[in-house]
PDB file of C-alpha atoms in Angstrom:
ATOM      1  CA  UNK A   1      -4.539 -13.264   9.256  1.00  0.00           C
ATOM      2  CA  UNK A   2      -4.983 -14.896  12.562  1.00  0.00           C
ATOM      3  CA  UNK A   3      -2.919 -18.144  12.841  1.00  0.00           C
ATOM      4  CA  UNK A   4      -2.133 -20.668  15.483  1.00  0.00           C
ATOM      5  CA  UNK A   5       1.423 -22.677  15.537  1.00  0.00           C
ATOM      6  CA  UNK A   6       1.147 -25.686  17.735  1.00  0.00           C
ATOM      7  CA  UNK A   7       4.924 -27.198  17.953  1.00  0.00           C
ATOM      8  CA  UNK A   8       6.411 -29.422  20.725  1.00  0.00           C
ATOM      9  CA  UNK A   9       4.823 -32.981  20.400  1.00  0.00           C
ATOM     10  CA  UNK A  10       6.004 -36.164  20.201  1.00  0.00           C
ATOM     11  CA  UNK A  11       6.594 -39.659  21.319  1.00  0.00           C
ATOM     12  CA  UNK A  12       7.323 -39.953  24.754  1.00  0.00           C
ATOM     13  CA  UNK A  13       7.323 -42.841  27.306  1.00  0.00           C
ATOM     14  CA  UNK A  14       4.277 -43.119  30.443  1.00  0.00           C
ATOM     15  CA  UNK A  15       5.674 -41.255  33.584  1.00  0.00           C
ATOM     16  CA  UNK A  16       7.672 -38.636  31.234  1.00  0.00           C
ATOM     17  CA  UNK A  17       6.890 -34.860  30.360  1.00  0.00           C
ATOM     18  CA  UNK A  18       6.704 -33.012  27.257  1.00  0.00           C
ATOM     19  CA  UNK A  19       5.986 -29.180  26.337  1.00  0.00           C
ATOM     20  CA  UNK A  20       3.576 -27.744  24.024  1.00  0.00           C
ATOM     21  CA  UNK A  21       4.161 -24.202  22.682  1.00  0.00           C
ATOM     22  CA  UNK A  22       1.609 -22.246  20.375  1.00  0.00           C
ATOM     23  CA  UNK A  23       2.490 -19.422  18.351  1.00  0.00           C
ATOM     24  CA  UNK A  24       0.051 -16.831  17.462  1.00  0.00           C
ATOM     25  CA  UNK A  25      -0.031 -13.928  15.332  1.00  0.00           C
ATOM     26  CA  UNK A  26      -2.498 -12.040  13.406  1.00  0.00           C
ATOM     27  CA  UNK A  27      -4.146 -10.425  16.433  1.00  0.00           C
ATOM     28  CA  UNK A  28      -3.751  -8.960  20.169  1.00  0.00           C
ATOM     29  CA  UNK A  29      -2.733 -12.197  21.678  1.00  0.00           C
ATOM     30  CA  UNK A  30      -3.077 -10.399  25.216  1.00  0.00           C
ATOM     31  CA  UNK A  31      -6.875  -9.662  24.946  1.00  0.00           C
ATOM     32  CA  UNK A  32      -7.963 -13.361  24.333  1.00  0.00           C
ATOM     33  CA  UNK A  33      -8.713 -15.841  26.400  1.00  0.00           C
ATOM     34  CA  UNK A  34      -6.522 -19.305  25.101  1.00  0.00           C
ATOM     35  CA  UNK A  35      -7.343 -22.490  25.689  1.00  0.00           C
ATOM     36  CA  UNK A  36      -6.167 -26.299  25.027  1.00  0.00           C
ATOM     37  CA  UNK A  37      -8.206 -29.154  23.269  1.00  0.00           C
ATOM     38  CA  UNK A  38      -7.290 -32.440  21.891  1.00  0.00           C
ATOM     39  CA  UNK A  39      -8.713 -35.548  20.473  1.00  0.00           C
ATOM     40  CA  UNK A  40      -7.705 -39.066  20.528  1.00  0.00           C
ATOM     41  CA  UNK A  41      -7.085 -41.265  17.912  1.00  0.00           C
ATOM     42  CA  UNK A  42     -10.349 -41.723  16.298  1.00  0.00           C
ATOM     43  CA  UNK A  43     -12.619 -39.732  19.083  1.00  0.00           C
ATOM     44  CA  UNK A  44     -13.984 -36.969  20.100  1.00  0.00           C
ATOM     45  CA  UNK A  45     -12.767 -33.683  21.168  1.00  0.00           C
ATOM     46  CA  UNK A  46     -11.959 -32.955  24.629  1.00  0.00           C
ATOM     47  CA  UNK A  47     -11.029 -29.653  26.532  1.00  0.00           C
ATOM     48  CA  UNK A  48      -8.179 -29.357  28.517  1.00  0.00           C
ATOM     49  CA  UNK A  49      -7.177 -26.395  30.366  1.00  0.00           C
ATOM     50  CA  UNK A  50      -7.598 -22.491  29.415  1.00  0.00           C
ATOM     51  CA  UNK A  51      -5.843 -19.304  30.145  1.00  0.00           C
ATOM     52  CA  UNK A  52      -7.377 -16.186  30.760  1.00  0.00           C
ATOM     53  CA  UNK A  53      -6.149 -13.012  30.010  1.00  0.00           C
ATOM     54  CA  UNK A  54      -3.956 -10.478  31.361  1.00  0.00           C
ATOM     55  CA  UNK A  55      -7.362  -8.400  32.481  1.00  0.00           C
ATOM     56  CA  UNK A  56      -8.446 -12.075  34.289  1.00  0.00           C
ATOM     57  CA  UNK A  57      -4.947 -12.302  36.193  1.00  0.00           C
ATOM     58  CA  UNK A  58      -4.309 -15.001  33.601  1.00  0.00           C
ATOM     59  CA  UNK A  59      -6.484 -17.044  35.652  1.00  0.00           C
ATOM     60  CA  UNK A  60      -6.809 -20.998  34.611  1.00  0.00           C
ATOM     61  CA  UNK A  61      -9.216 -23.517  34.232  1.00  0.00           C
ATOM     62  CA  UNK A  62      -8.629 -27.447  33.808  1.00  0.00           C
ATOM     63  CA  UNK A  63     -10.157 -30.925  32.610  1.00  0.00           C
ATOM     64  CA  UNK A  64     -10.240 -32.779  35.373  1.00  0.00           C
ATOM     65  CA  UNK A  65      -8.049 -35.410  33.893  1.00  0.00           C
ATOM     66  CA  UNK A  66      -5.159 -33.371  33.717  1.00  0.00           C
ATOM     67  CA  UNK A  67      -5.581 -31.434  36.722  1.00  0.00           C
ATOM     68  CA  UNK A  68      -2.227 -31.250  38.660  1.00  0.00           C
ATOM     69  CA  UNK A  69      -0.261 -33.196  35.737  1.00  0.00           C
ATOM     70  CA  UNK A  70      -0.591 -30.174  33.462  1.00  0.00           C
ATOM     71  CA  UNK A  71       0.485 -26.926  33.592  1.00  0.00           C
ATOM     72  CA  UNK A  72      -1.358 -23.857  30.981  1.00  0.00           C
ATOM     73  CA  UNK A  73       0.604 -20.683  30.964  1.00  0.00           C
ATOM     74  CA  UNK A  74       0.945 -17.556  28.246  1.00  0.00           C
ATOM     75  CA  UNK A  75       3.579 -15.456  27.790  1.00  0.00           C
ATOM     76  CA  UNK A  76       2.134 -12.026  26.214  1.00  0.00           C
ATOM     77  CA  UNK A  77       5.388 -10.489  25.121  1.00  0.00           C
ATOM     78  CA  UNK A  78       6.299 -13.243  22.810  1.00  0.00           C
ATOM     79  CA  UNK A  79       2.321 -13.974  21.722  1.00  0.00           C
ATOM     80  CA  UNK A  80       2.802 -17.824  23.008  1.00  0.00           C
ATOM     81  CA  UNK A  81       0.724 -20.263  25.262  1.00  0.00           C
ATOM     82  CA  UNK A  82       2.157 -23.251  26.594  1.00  0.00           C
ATOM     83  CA  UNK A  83       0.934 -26.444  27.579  1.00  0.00           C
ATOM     84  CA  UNK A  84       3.530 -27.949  30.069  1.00  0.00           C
ATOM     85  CA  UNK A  85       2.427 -31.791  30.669  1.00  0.00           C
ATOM     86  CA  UNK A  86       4.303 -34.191  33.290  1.00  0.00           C
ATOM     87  CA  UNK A  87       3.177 -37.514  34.723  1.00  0.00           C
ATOM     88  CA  UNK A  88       1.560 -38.365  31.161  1.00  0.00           C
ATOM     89  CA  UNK A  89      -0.334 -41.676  30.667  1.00  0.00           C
ATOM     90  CA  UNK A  90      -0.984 -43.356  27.597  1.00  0.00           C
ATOM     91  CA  UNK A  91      -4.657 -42.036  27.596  1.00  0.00           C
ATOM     92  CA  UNK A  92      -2.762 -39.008  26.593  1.00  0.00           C
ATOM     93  CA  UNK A  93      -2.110 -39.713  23.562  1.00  0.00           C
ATOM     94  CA  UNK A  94      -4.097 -37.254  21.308  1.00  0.00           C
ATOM     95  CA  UNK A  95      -3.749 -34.574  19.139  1.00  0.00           C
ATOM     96  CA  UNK A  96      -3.026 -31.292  21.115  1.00  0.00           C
ATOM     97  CA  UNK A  97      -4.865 -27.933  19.489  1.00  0.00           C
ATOM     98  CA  UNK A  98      -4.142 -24.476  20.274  1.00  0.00           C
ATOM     99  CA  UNK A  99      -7.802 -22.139  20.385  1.00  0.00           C
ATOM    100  CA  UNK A 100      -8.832 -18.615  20.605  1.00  0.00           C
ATOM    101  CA  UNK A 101     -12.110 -17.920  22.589  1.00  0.00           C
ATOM    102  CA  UNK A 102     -12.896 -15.068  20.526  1.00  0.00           C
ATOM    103  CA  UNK A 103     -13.790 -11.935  21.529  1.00  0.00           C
ATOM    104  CA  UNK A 104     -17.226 -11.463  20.726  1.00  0.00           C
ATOM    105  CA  UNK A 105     -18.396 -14.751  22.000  1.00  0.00           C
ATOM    106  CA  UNK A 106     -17.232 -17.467  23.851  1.00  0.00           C
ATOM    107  CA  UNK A 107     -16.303 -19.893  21.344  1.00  0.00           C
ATOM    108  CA  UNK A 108     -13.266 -21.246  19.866  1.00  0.00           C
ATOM    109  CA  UNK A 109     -13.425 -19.446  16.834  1.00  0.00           C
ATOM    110  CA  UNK A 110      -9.823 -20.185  15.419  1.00  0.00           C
ATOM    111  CA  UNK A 111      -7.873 -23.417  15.873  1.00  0.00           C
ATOM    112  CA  UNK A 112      -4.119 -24.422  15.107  1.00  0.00           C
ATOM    113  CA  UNK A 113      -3.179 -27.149  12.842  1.00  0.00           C
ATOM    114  CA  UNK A 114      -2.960 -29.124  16.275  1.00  0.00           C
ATOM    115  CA  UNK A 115       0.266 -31.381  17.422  1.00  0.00           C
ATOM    116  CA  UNK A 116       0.550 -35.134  18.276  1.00  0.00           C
ATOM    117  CA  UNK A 117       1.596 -36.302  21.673  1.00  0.00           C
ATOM    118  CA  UNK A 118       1.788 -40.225  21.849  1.00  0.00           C
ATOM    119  CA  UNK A 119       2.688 -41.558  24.841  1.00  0.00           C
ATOM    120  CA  UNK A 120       4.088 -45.226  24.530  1.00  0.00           C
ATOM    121  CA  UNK A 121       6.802 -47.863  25.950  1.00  0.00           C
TER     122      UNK A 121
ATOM    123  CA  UNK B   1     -20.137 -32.012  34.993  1.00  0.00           C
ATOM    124  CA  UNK B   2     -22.283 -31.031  32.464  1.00  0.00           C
ATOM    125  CA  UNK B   3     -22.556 -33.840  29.721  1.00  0.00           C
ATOM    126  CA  UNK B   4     -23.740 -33.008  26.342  1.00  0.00           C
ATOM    127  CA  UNK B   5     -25.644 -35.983  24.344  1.00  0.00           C
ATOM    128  CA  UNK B   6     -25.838 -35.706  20.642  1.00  0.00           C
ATOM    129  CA  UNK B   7     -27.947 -37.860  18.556  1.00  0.00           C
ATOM    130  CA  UNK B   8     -27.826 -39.506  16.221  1.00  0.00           C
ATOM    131  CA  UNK B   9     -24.118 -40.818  16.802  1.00  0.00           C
ATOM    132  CA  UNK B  10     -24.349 -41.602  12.905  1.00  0.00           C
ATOM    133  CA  UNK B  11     -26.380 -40.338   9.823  1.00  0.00           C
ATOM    134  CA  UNK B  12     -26.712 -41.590   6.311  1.00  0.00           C
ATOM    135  CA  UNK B  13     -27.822 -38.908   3.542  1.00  0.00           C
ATOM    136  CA  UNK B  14     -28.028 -38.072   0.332  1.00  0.00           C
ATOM    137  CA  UNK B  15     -27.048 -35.082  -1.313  1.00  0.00           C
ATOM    138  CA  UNK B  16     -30.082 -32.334  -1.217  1.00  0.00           C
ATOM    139  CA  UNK B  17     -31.618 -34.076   2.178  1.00  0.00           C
ATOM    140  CA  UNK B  18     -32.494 -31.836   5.296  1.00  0.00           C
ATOM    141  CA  UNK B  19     -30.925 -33.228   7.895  1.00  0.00           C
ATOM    142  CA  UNK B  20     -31.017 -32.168  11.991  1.00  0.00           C
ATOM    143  CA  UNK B  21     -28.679 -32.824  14.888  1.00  0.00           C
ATOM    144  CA  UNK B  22     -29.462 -32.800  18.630  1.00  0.00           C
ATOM    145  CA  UNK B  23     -27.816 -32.012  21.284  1.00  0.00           C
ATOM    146  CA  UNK B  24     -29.046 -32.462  25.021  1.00  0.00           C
ATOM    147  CA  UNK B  25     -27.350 -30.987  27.635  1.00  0.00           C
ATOM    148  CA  UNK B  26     -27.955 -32.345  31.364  1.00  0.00           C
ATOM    149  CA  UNK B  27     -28.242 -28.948  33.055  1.00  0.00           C
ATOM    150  CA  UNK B  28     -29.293 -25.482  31.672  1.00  0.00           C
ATOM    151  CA  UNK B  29     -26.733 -23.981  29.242  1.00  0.00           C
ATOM    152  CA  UNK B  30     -27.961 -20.544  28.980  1.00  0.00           C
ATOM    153  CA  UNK B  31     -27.500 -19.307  25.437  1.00  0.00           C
ATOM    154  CA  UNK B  32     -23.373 -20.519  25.501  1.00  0.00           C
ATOM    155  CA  UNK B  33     -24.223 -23.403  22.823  1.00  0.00           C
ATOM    156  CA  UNK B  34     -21.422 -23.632  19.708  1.00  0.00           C
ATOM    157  CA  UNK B  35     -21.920 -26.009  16.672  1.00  0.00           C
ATOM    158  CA  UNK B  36     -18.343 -27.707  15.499  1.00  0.00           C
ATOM    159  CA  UNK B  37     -17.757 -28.968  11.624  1.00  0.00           C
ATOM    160  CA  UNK B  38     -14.637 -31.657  11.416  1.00  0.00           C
ATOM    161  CA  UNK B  39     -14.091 -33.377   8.111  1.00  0.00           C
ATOM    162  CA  UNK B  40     -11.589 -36.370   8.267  1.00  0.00           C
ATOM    163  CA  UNK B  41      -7.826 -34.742   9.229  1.00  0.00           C
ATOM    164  CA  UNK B  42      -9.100 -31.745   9.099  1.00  0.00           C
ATOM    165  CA  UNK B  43      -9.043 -29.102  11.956  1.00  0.00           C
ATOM    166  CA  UNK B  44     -12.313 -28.218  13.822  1.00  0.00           C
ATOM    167  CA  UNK B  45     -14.439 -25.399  11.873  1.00  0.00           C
ATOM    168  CA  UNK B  46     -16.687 -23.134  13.955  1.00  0.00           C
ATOM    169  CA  UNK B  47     -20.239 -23.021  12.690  1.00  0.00           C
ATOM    170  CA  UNK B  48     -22.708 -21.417  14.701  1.00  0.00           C
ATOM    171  CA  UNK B  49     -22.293 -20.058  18.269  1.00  0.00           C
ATOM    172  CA  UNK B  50     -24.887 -18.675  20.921  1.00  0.00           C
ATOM    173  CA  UNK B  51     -27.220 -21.216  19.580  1.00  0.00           C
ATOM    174  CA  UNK B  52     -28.188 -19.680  17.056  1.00  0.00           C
ATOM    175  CA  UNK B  53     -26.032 -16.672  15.555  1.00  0.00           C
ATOM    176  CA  UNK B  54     -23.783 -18.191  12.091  1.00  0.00           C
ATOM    177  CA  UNK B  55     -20.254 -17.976  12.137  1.00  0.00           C
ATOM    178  CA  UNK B  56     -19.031 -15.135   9.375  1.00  0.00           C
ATOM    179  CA  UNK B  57     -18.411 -17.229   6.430  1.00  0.00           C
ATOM    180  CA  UNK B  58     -20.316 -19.965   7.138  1.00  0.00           C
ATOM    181  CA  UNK B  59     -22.924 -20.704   4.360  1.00  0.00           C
ATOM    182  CA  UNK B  60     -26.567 -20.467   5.470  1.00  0.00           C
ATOM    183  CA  UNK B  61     -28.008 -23.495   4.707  1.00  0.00           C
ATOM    184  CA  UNK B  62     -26.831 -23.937   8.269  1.00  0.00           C
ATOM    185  CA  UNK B  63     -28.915 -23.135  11.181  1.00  0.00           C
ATOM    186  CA  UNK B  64     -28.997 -23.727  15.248  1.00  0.00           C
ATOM    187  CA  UNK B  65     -32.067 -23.058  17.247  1.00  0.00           C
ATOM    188  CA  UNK B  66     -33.141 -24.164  20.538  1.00  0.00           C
ATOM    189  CA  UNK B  67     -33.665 -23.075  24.251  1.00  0.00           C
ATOM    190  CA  UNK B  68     -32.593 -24.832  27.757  1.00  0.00           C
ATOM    191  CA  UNK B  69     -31.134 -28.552  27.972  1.00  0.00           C
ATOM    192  CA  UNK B  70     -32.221 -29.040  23.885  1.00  0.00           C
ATOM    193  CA  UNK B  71     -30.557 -27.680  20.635  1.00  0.00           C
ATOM    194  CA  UNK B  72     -30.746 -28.621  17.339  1.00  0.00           C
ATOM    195  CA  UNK B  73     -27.989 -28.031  14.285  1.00  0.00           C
ATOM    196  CA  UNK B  74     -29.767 -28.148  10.883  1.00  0.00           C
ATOM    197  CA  UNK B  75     -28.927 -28.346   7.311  1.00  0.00           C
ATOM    198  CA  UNK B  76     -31.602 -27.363   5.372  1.00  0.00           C
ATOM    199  CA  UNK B  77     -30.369 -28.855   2.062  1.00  0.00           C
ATOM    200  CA  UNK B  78     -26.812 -31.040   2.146  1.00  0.00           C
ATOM    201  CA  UNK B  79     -24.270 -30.635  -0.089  1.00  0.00           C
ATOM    202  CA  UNK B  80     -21.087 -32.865  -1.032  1.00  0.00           C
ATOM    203  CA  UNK B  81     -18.981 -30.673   1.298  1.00  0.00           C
ATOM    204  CA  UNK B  82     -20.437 -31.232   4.377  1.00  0.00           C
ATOM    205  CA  UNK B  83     -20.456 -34.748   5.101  1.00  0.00           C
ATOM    206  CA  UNK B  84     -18.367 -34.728   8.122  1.00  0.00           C
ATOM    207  CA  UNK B  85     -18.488 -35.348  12.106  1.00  0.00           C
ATOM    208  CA  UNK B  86     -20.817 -32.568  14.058  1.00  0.00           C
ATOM    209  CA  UNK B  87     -20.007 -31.322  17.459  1.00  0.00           C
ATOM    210  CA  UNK B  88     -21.665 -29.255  19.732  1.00  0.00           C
ATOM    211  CA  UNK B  89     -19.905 -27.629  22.672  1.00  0.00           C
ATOM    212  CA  UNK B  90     -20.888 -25.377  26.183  1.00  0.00           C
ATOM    213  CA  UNK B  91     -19.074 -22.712  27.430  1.00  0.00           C
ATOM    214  CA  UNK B  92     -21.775 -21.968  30.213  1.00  0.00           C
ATOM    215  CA  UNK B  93     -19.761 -24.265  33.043  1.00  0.00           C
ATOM    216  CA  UNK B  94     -16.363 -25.596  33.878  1.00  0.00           C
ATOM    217  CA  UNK B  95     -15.325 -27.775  32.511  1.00  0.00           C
ATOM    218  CA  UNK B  96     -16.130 -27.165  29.301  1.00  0.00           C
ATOM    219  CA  UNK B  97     -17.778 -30.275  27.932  1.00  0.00           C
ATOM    220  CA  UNK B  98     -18.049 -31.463  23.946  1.00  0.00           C
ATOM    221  CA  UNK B  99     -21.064 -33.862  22.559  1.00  0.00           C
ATOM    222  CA  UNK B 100     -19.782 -37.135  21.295  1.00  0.00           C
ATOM    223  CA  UNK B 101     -20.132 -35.949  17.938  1.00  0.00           C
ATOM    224  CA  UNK B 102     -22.417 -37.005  14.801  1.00  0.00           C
ATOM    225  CA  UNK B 103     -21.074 -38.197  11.812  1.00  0.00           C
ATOM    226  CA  UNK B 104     -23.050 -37.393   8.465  1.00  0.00           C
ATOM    227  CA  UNK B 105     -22.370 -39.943   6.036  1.00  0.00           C
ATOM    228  CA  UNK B 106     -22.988 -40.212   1.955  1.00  0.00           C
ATOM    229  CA  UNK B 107     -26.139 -42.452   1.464  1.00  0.00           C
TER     230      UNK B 107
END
């Protein structure tokens, strides 16, 4: 069974950092892409960065809003993506989920219970 | 940035209606279209991906056609379990860009 552990969040003042971690299991970790997406209070979903696999150089891909304030990065050997965020704002505040693209097409076909990152004073 | 405009924002319906989401994309999206199911504090559910092609599991009174900058998500008959928020989302372009979302709503 393919599941998705999203751990790290929190509250956490504008200007500080916090680190997401996602465990997986269930499946070869290495062969998927992974990717980031979260959702404000009350909104809509937004995507925020992605890491490719070990056969893509674990190349990465980000929101524009986060660019150079976040950080994606994967370790393979202990099935784990992590979502390293400094310099937050309080238009960060969201709920952070952990995705698969799967591997047949290029959707996010399984999503982690997702972790809440509130950034306040 | 490719921006994705679904419509309506909000539906009302009863139980047993047909009922059909768009989804306009500003640019050409090749076939890299995915339909999103979200009940309230609930995770996002995958529906349909590729426009068209049903996620496994998902029941087929759903269905997702379309071509281009226009899709459609439709539920041929609605049942009790699927009033919820709709998204649709690209994968053709960075950065990968969600609709607004369409909430379906008990009439």
């Amino acid at each position: 069974e393919v599941q998705l552990v999203e751990s790290g969040g929190g509250l956490v003042q504008p200007g500080g950092s916090l680190r997401l971690s996602c465990a997986a299991s269930g499946f070869s970790f290495s062969d998927h892409y992974m990717d980031w997406v979260r959702q404000a209070p009350g909104k809509g979903l937004e995507w925020v960065a992605r890491a490719r696999s070990k056969a893509n150089s674990y190349a990465t891909e980000y929101a524009a809003s986060v660019k150079g304030r976040f950080t994606i990065s994967r370790d393979d050997s202990q099935n784990s993506l992590y979502l390293q965020m400094n310099s937050l704002k309080t238009e960060d505040t969201a709920v952070y989920y952990c995705t698969r693209r799967s591997g047949g097409s290029w959707t996010f076909d399984y999503w982690g219970q997702g972790t809440l990152v509130t950034v306040s004073s | 940035d490719i921006q994705l405009t679904q419509s309506p924002s909000f539906l009302s319906a009863s139980v047993g209606d047909r009922v059909t989401i768009t989804c306009r994309a500003s640019q050409g999206i090749s076939r890299y279209l995915a339909w999103y199911q979200q009940k309230p504090g609930k995770v996002p559910k995958l529906l349909i991906y590729d426009i068209s092609t049903l996620q496994s599991g998902v029941p087929s009174r759903f269905s997702g056609s379309g071509s281009g900058t226009e899709f459609t998500l439709t539920i041929s008959s609605l049942q009790p379990g699927d009033f919820a928020t709709y998204y649709c989302q690209q994968l053709n372009n960075y950065p990968l860009t969600f609709g607004g979302g369409t909430k379906v709503e008990i009439k």
